[in-house]
């Protein structure tokens, strides 16, 4: 009887591919993604955060001031030109005074921050100038690729308020309004006792 002599396992091409090749490929791919994750970090969205000890806090005083003063506005984009209409409530316009009692004056400059949701290289910071009545103008060049942006208009003067809005750009008009989270009726929880199911006596 004759016996066929088999080749050693390490000379089989399929063993080389599946036992050595695939695990080696997985190791190489893992090393690549680890290096990529270390070098290319996700950019954080800019906001009013500060650190006290080892704890992060968000400062909402400027948002609340915009709410208390009733400030709102409309931003319009026309190519590289940007304009902003600063709007005060009717009681402020009729009295000529802000709601805190100070005289109504339009700031000479407003700061505009346009932050991309994921790519910090597309962030834009500009200043817009008061050109008459309640209108402000400036120039900015935005990326043409549609994306989500965080927009902020702020006054860095005596009344340090800001208006924020989330918008997909490019867009023609962006409406800014005070945050309704500061409304007093939203801060008080409604009485739900009469809505509870009656308990069996």
PDB file of C-alpha atoms in Angstrom:
ATOM      1  CA  UNK A   1       0.000   0.000   0.000  1.00  0.00           C
ATOM      2  CA  UNK A   2       1.212   3.416  -0.897  1.00  0.00           C
ATOM      3  CA  UNK A   3       0.549   6.492   1.212  1.00  0.00           C
ATOM      4  CA  UNK A   4       0.319   9.984  -0.292  1.00  0.00           C
ATOM      5  CA  UNK A   5       2.623  12.373   1.498  1.00  0.00           C
ATOM      6  CA  UNK A   6       0.847  15.585   2.582  1.00  0.00           C
ATOM      7  CA  UNK A   7       2.498  19.011   2.529  1.00  0.00           C
ATOM      8  CA  UNK A   8       3.274  20.692   5.858  1.00  0.00           C
ATOM      9  CA  UNK A   9       0.499  23.029   7.039  1.00  0.00           C
ATOM     10  CA  UNK A  10       2.696  26.109   6.885  1.00  0.00           C
ATOM     11  CA  UNK A  11       3.212  25.569   3.145  1.00  0.00           C
ATOM     12  CA  UNK A  12      -0.520  25.673   2.443  1.00  0.00           C
ATOM     13  CA  UNK A  13      -1.382  29.111   0.923  1.00  0.00           C
ATOM     14  CA  UNK A  14      -4.847  29.181   2.504  1.00  0.00           C
ATOM     15  CA  UNK A  15      -3.379  28.722   5.958  1.00  0.00           C
ATOM     16  CA  UNK A  16      -1.001  31.613   5.346  1.00  0.00           C
ATOM     17  CA  UNK A  17      -3.849  33.888   4.244  1.00  0.00           C
ATOM     18  CA  UNK A  18      -6.390  33.096   6.972  1.00  0.00           C
ATOM     19  CA  UNK A  19      -4.151  32.329   9.949  1.00  0.00           C
ATOM     20  CA  UNK A  20      -1.449  34.964   9.437  1.00  0.00           C
ATOM     21  CA  UNK A  21      -2.684  37.448   6.832  1.00  0.00           C
ATOM     22  CA  UNK A  22      -6.086  38.406   8.228  1.00  0.00           C
ATOM     23  CA  UNK A  23      -4.963  38.924  11.862  1.00  0.00           C
ATOM     24  CA  UNK A  24      -2.009  40.976  10.625  1.00  0.00           C
ATOM     25  CA  UNK A  25      -4.357  43.128   8.530  1.00  0.00           C
ATOM     26  CA  UNK A  26      -6.638  43.716  11.537  1.00  0.00           C
ATOM     27  CA  UNK A  27      -3.657  44.823  13.645  1.00  0.00           C
ATOM     28  CA  UNK A  28      -2.497  47.275  10.959  1.00  0.00           C
ATOM     29  CA  UNK A  29      -5.995  48.765  10.555  1.00  0.00           C
ATOM     30  CA  UNK A  30      -6.401  49.168  14.339  1.00  0.00           C
ATOM     31  CA  UNK A  31      -3.058  50.968  14.619  1.00  0.00           C
ATOM     32  CA  UNK A  32      -4.082  53.300  11.770  1.00  0.00           C
ATOM     33  CA  UNK A  33      -7.378  54.267  13.431  1.00  0.00           C
ATOM     34  CA  UNK A  34      -5.702  54.786  16.806  1.00  0.00           C
ATOM     35  CA  UNK A  35      -3.170  57.191  15.264  1.00  0.00           C
ATOM     36  CA  UNK A  36      -5.956  58.944  13.318  1.00  0.00           C
ATOM     37  CA  UNK A  37      -8.101  59.367  16.441  1.00  0.00           C
ATOM     38  CA  UNK A  38      -5.179  60.888  18.356  1.00  0.00           C
ATOM     39  CA  UNK A  39      -4.125  63.332  15.647  1.00  0.00           C
ATOM     40  CA  UNK A  40      -7.594  64.338  14.351  1.00  0.00           C
ATOM     41  CA  UNK A  41      -9.690  65.280  17.357  1.00  0.00           C
ATOM     42  CA  UNK A  42     -13.312  66.421  17.192  1.00  0.00           C
ATOM     43  CA  UNK A  43     -13.613  70.176  17.538  1.00  0.00           C
ATOM     44  CA  UNK A  44     -15.824  71.435  20.355  1.00  0.00           C
ATOM     45  CA  UNK A  45     -18.632  73.938  19.895  1.00  0.00           C
ATOM     46  CA  UNK A  46     -17.738  77.338  21.320  1.00  0.00           C
ATOM     47  CA  UNK A  47     -19.919  78.656  24.115  1.00  0.00           C
ATOM     48  CA  UNK A  48     -19.741  80.498  27.436  1.00  0.00           C
ATOM     49  CA  UNK A  49     -18.149  77.772  29.555  1.00  0.00           C
ATOM     50  CA  UNK A  50     -15.824  78.308  32.485  1.00  0.00           C
ATOM     51  CA  UNK A  51     -14.071  75.968  34.898  1.00  0.00           C
ATOM     52  CA  UNK A  52     -14.310  76.182  38.662  1.00  0.00           C
ATOM     53  CA  UNK A  53     -11.949  73.634  40.155  1.00  0.00           C
ATOM     54  CA  UNK A  54     -12.529  70.481  38.148  1.00  0.00           C
ATOM     55  CA  UNK A  55     -16.127  71.266  37.213  1.00  0.00           C
ATOM     56  CA  UNK A  56     -17.384  72.951  34.047  1.00  0.00           C
ATOM     57  CA  UNK A  57     -20.197  75.481  34.233  1.00  0.00           C
ATOM     58  CA  UNK A  58     -22.100  77.328  31.537  1.00  0.00           C
ATOM     59  CA  UNK A  59     -22.657  81.032  32.056  1.00  0.00           C
ATOM     60  CA  UNK A  60     -26.196  81.955  30.952  1.00  0.00           C
ATOM     61  CA  UNK A  61     -26.262  85.513  32.301  1.00  0.00           C
ATOM     62  CA  UNK A  62     -25.939  87.055  28.822  1.00  0.00           C
ATOM     63  CA  UNK A  63     -28.791  84.917  27.507  1.00  0.00           C
ATOM     64  CA  UNK A  64     -30.975  85.955  30.430  1.00  0.00           C
ATOM     65  CA  UNK A  65     -30.149  89.644  29.905  1.00  0.00           C
ATOM     66  CA  UNK A  66     -31.266  89.400  26.269  1.00  0.00           C
ATOM     67  CA  UNK A  67     -34.498  87.815  27.491  1.00  0.00           C
ATOM     68  CA  UNK A  68     -35.064  90.457  30.173  1.00  0.00           C
ATOM     69  CA  UNK A  69     -34.453  93.305  27.703  1.00  0.00           C
ATOM     70  CA  UNK A  70     -36.646  91.665  25.063  1.00  0.00           C
ATOM     71  CA  UNK A  71     -33.947  91.889  22.391  1.00  0.00           C
ATOM     72  CA  UNK A  72     -34.469  90.082  19.064  1.00  0.00           C
ATOM     73  CA  UNK A  73     -33.278  90.431  15.496  1.00  0.00           C
ATOM     74  CA  UNK A  74     -33.142  89.270  11.892  1.00  0.00           C
ATOM     75  CA  UNK A  75     -29.897  88.444  10.083  1.00  0.00           C
ATOM     76  CA  UNK A  76     -29.836  88.502   6.284  1.00  0.00           C
ATOM     77  CA  UNK A  77     -27.184  87.035   3.988  1.00  0.00           C
ATOM     78  CA  UNK A  78     -26.617  88.372   0.483  1.00  0.00           C
ATOM     79  CA  UNK A  79     -23.439  86.863  -0.941  1.00  0.00           C
ATOM     80  CA  UNK A  80     -20.571  88.067   1.246  1.00  0.00           C
ATOM     81  CA  UNK A  81     -22.714  90.858   2.714  1.00  0.00           C
ATOM     82  CA  UNK A  82     -24.447  90.315   6.015  1.00  0.00           C
ATOM     83  CA  UNK A  83     -26.957  92.675   7.607  1.00  0.00           C
ATOM     84  CA  UNK A  84     -28.682  92.544  10.971  1.00  0.00           C
ATOM     85  CA  UNK A  85     -31.808  94.312  12.232  1.00  0.00           C
ATOM     86  CA  UNK A  86     -31.716  94.768  16.001  1.00  0.00           C
ATOM     87  CA  UNK A  87     -35.230  94.852  17.407  1.00  0.00           C
ATOM     88  CA  UNK A  88     -36.375  96.101  20.793  1.00  0.00           C
ATOM     89  CA  UNK A  89     -39.889  95.525  22.217  1.00  0.00           C
ATOM     90  CA  UNK A  90     -42.609  98.118  21.640  1.00  0.00           C
ATOM     91  CA  UNK A  91     -42.615  99.333  25.247  1.00  0.00           C
ATOM     92  CA  UNK A  92     -38.905 100.133  24.956  1.00  0.00           C
ATOM     93  CA  UNK A  93     -39.350 102.002  21.658  1.00  0.00           C
ATOM     94  CA  UNK A  94     -42.295 104.041  22.978  1.00  0.00           C
ATOM     95  CA  UNK A  95     -40.625 104.993  26.263  1.00  0.00           C
ATOM     96  CA  UNK A  96     -37.124 105.489  24.875  1.00  0.00           C
ATOM     97  CA  UNK A  97     -35.732 103.443  27.752  1.00  0.00           C
ATOM     98  CA  UNK A  98     -34.646  99.876  28.121  1.00  0.00           C
ATOM     99  CA  UNK A  99     -36.508  97.664  30.544  1.00  0.00           C
ATOM    100  CA  UNK A 100     -33.810  98.238  33.170  1.00  0.00           C
ATOM    101  CA  UNK A 101     -34.445 101.997  33.032  1.00  0.00           C
ATOM    102  CA  UNK A 102     -31.350 103.048  31.066  1.00  0.00           C
ATOM    103  CA  UNK A 103     -31.745 105.223  27.926  1.00  0.00           C
ATOM    104  CA  UNK A 104     -32.271 103.392  24.652  1.00  0.00           C
ATOM    105  CA  UNK A 105     -29.088 103.467  22.593  1.00  0.00           C
ATOM    106  CA  UNK A 106     -27.992 101.262  19.741  1.00  0.00           C
ATOM    107  CA  UNK A 107     -24.456  99.859  20.161  1.00  0.00           C
ATOM    108  CA  UNK A 108     -21.900 101.044  17.615  1.00  0.00           C
ATOM    109  CA  UNK A 109     -20.670  97.485  17.009  1.00  0.00           C
ATOM    110  CA  UNK A 110     -22.024  93.972  17.461  1.00  0.00           C
ATOM    111  CA  UNK A 111     -19.984  90.764  17.476  1.00  0.00           C
ATOM    112  CA  UNK A 112     -21.120  87.880  15.272  1.00  0.00           C
ATOM    113  CA  UNK A 113     -19.863  84.326  15.768  1.00  0.00           C
ATOM    114  CA  UNK A 114     -20.685  81.651  13.179  1.00  0.00           C
ATOM    115  CA  UNK A 115     -19.487  78.226  14.356  1.00  0.00           C
ATOM    116  CA  UNK A 116     -19.587  75.068  12.254  1.00  0.00           C
ATOM    117  CA  UNK A 117     -21.088  72.098  14.088  1.00  0.00           C
ATOM    118  CA  UNK A 118     -18.110  69.781  13.488  1.00  0.00           C
ATOM    119  CA  UNK A 119     -15.313  71.603  11.620  1.00  0.00           C
ATOM    120  CA  UNK A 120     -13.642  74.444  13.518  1.00  0.00           C
ATOM    121  CA  UNK A 121     -11.722  75.525  10.392  1.00  0.00           C
ATOM    122  CA  UNK A 122     -15.010  76.853   8.986  1.00  0.00           C
ATOM    123  CA  UNK A 123     -15.769  79.064  12.005  1.00  0.00           C
ATOM    124  CA  UNK A 124     -16.129  82.786  11.327  1.00  0.00           C
ATOM    125  CA  UNK A 125     -15.944  85.732  13.754  1.00  0.00           C
ATOM    126  CA  UNK A 126     -16.836  89.198  12.459  1.00  0.00           C
ATOM    127  CA  UNK A 127     -17.950  92.587  13.737  1.00  0.00           C
ATOM    128  CA  UNK A 128     -20.922  94.391  12.225  1.00  0.00           C
ATOM    129  CA  UNK A 129     -21.213  98.181  12.350  1.00  0.00           C
ATOM    130  CA  UNK A 130     -24.228 100.343  13.112  1.00  0.00           C
ATOM    131  CA  UNK A 131     -25.220 102.162   9.904  1.00  0.00           C
ATOM    132  CA  UNK A 132     -28.433 103.865  11.004  1.00  0.00           C
ATOM    133  CA  UNK A 133     -31.655 103.245  12.893  1.00  0.00           C
ATOM    134  CA  UNK A 134     -31.580  99.578  13.926  1.00  0.00           C
ATOM    135  CA  UNK A 135     -29.449  98.253  11.030  1.00  0.00           C
ATOM    136  CA  UNK A 136     -25.944  96.750  11.151  1.00  0.00           C
ATOM    137  CA  UNK A 137     -23.817  95.567   8.235  1.00  0.00           C
ATOM    138  CA  UNK A 138     -20.627  93.596   7.700  1.00  0.00           C
ATOM    139  CA  UNK A 139     -18.940  91.086   5.423  1.00  0.00           C
ATOM    140  CA  UNK A 140     -18.315  87.365   5.811  1.00  0.00           C
ATOM    141  CA  UNK A 141     -17.394  84.537   3.440  1.00  0.00           C
ATOM    142  CA  UNK A 142     -19.031  81.236   4.343  1.00  0.00           C
ATOM    143  CA  UNK A 143     -18.411  77.756   3.021  1.00  0.00           C
ATOM    144  CA  UNK A 144     -20.848  76.892   0.232  1.00  0.00           C
ATOM    145  CA  UNK A 145     -21.409  73.340   1.472  1.00  0.00           C
ATOM    146  CA  UNK A 146     -24.728  73.141   3.377  1.00  0.00           C
ATOM    147  CA  UNK A 147     -24.112  72.379   7.035  1.00  0.00           C
ATOM    148  CA  UNK A 148     -25.380  73.024  10.548  1.00  0.00           C
ATOM    149  CA  UNK A 149     -24.036  76.166  12.236  1.00  0.00           C
ATOM    150  CA  UNK A 150     -24.319  77.766  15.667  1.00  0.00           C
ATOM    151  CA  UNK A 151     -24.839  81.516  15.288  1.00  0.00           C
ATOM    152  CA  UNK A 152     -24.388  84.145  17.967  1.00  0.00           C
ATOM    153  CA  UNK A 153     -24.919  87.912  17.979  1.00  0.00           C
ATOM    154  CA  UNK A 154     -23.627  89.667  21.076  1.00  0.00           C
ATOM    155  CA  UNK A 155     -23.128  93.122  22.514  1.00  0.00           C
ATOM    156  CA  UNK A 156     -19.899  93.439  24.464  1.00  0.00           C
ATOM    157  CA  UNK A 157     -20.777  96.880  25.810  1.00  0.00           C
ATOM    158  CA  UNK A 158     -22.478  97.937  29.033  1.00  0.00           C
ATOM    159  CA  UNK A 159     -25.400  95.630  28.326  1.00  0.00           C
ATOM    160  CA  UNK A 160     -23.530  92.394  27.717  1.00  0.00           C
ATOM    161  CA  UNK A 161     -26.286  90.345  26.073  1.00  0.00           C
ATOM    162  CA  UNK A 162     -26.249  87.737  23.345  1.00  0.00           C
ATOM    163  CA  UNK A 163     -28.701  86.041  20.990  1.00  0.00           C
ATOM    164  CA  UNK A 164     -28.079  82.485  19.806  1.00  0.00           C
ATOM    165  CA  UNK A 165     -29.622  80.362  17.085  1.00  0.00           C
ATOM    166  CA  UNK A 166     -28.955  77.066  15.292  1.00  0.00           C
ATOM    167  CA  UNK A 167     -29.369  77.225  11.529  1.00  0.00           C
ATOM    168  CA  UNK A 168     -28.444  75.278   8.416  1.00  0.00           C
ATOM    169  CA  UNK A 169     -26.394  77.535   6.146  1.00  0.00           C
ATOM    170  CA  UNK A 170     -26.359  78.837   3.445  1.00  0.00           C
ATOM    171  CA  UNK A 171     -29.647  80.608   4.161  1.00  0.00           C
ATOM    172  CA  UNK A 172     -31.124  83.980   3.274  1.00  0.00           C
ATOM    173  CA  UNK A 173     -32.627  84.951   6.624  1.00  0.00           C
ATOM    174  CA  UNK A 174     -31.973  83.875  10.216  1.00  0.00           C
ATOM    175  CA  UNK A 175     -34.330  84.936  13.018  1.00  0.00           C
ATOM    176  CA  UNK A 176     -32.951  85.489  16.520  1.00  0.00           C
ATOM    177  CA  UNK A 177     -35.203  85.569  19.573  1.00  0.00           C
ATOM    178  CA  UNK A 178     -34.575  85.413  23.334  1.00  0.00           C
ATOM    179  CA  UNK A 179     -34.538  81.995  24.956  1.00  0.00           C
ATOM    180  CA  UNK A 180     -37.972  81.170  26.345  1.00  0.00           C
ATOM    181  CA  UNK A 181     -36.422  78.969  29.032  1.00  0.00           C
ATOM    182  CA  UNK A 182     -36.231  82.112  31.213  1.00  0.00           C
ATOM    183  CA  UNK A 183     -39.992  82.711  31.108  1.00  0.00           C
ATOM    184  CA  UNK A 184     -41.420  82.690  34.617  1.00  0.00           C
ATOM    185  CA  UNK A 185     -44.421  80.561  33.648  1.00  0.00           C
ATOM    186  CA  UNK A 186     -42.032  77.886  32.327  1.00  0.00           C
ATOM    187  CA  UNK A 187     -40.025  77.844  35.536  1.00  0.00           C
ATOM    188  CA  UNK A 188     -43.022  76.941  37.718  1.00  0.00           C
ATOM    189  CA  UNK A 189     -44.182  73.351  37.451  1.00  0.00           C
ATOM    190  CA  UNK A 190     -47.948  73.025  36.904  1.00  0.00           C
ATOM    191  CA  UNK A 191     -50.076  71.490  39.623  1.00  0.00           C
ATOM    192  CA  UNK A 192     -50.735  67.895  38.574  1.00  0.00           C
ATOM    193  CA  UNK A 193     -52.447  66.667  41.739  1.00  0.00           C
ATOM    194  CA  UNK A 194     -55.921  66.660  40.204  1.00  0.00           C
ATOM    195  CA  UNK A 195     -54.652  64.534  37.293  1.00  0.00           C
ATOM    196  CA  UNK A 196     -53.398  61.704  39.475  1.00  0.00           C
ATOM    197  CA  UNK A 197     -55.490  58.530  39.442  1.00  0.00           C
ATOM    198  CA  UNK A 198     -57.699  58.152  42.470  1.00  0.00           C
ATOM    199  CA  UNK A 199     -56.385  55.681  45.001  1.00  0.00           C
ATOM    200  CA  UNK A 200     -58.655  52.908  46.177  1.00  0.00           C
ATOM    201  CA  UNK A 201     -59.742  53.441  49.734  1.00  0.00           C
TER     202      UNK A 201
END
